[in-house]
XYZ file of C-alpha atoms in Angstrom:
123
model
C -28.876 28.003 -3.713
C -30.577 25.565 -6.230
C -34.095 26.197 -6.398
C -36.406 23.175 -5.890
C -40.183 22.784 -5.883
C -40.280 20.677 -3.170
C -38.208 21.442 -0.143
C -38.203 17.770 0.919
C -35.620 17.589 -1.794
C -33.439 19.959 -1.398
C -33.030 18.860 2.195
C -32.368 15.764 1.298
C -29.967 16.381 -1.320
C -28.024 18.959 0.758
C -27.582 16.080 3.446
C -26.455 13.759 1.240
C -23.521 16.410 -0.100
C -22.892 17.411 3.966
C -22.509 13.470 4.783
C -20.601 13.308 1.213
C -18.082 15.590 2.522
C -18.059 14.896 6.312
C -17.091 11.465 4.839
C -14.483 12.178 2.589
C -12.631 14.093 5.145
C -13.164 11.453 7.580
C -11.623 8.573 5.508
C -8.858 11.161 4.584
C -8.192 11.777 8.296
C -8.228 7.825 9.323
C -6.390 6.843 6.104
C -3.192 9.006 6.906
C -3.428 8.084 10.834
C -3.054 4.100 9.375
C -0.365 5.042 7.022
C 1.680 6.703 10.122
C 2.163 3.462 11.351
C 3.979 1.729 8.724
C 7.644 2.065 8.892
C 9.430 3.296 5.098
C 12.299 0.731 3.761
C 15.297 1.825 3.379
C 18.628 0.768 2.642
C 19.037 0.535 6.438
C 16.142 -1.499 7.082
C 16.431 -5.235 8.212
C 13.110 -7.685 8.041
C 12.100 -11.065 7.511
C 8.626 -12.856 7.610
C 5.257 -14.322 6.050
C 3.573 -11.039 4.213
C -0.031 -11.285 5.765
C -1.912 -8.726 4.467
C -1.515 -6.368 1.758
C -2.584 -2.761 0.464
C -1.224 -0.749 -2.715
C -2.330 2.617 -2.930
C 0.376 3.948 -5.147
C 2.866 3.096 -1.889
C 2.751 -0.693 -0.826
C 1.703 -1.681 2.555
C 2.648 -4.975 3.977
C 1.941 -6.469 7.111
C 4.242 -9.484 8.046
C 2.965 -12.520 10.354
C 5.766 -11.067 12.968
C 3.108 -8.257 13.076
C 5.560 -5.728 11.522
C 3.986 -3.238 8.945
C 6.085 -1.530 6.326
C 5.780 0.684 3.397
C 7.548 -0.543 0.450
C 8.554 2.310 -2.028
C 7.991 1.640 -5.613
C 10.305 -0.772 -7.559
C 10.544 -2.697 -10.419
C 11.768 -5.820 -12.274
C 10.713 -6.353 -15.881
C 12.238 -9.441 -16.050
C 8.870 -10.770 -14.415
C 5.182 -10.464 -15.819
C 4.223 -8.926 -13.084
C 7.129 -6.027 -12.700
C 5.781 -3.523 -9.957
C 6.447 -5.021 -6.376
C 3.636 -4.233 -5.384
C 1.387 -6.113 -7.925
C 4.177 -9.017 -8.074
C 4.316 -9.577 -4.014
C 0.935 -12.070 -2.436
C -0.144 -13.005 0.747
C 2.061 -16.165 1.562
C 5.191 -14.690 0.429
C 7.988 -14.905 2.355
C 10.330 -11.369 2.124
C 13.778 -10.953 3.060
C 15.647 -7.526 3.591
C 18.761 -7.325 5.055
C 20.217 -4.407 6.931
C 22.425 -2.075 4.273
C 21.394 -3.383 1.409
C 19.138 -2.060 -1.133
C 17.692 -5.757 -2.310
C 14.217 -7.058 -1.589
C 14.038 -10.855 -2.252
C 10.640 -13.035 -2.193
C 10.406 -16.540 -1.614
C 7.492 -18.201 -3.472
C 7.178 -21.854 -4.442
C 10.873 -22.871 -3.931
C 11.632 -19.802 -5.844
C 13.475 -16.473 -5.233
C 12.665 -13.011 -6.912
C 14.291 -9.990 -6.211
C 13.760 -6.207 -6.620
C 15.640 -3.459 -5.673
C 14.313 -0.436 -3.275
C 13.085 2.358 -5.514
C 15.047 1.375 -9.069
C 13.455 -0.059 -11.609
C 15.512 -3.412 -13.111
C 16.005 -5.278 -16.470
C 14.793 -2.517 -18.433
């Protein structure tokens, strides 16, 4: 154990690393419980709708306004500034997937863009 002069410090110190830890582990916990939820795209998957919310952690989560919530595997199209979907994609958007097909298209300002599932595009 670190030595301290004061034993009013160490306690406080080791609380701060127990509720350090007891935190981490906590978010860990709650973070994969939320992730459960979303459905993964795949070629099979059919979906349509206003993206509402958004979340990329490595993996992008979408919630559409027809409260479905998917996780969109990572693609890209370097024929845009943006190329990563999930940087490219806003709040607003409105996605199209169609069942067996491996094509993601946004609509955005009387505009389409298009990525497909998991490739990357336009190298």
């Amino acid at each position: 154990m670190i030595p301290f002069k004061n034993k009013n410090i160490g306690k406080f110190l080791i609380a701060i690393l127990l509720g350090f830890i007891i935190m981490s582990i906590g978010g860990i916990y709650f973070q994969k419980k939320e992730w459960k939820r979303y459905n993964m795209v795949s070629r099979q998957t059919e979906f349509k709708g206003e993206i509402v919310k958004i979340r990329n952690n490595g993996v992008t989560f979408v919630k559409l306004n027809n409260g479905r919530e998917l996780k969109l595997p990572s693609s890209y199209n370097y024929a845009y500034n943006d190329e990563f979907l999930g940087v490219f994609i806003r709040r607003g958007d409105y996605v199209v997937k169609n069942s067996s097909s491996d094509s993601i298209f946004i609509h955005r300002d009387d505009q389409c863009y298009y990525f497909i599932l998991g490739k990357r595009i336009e190298e």
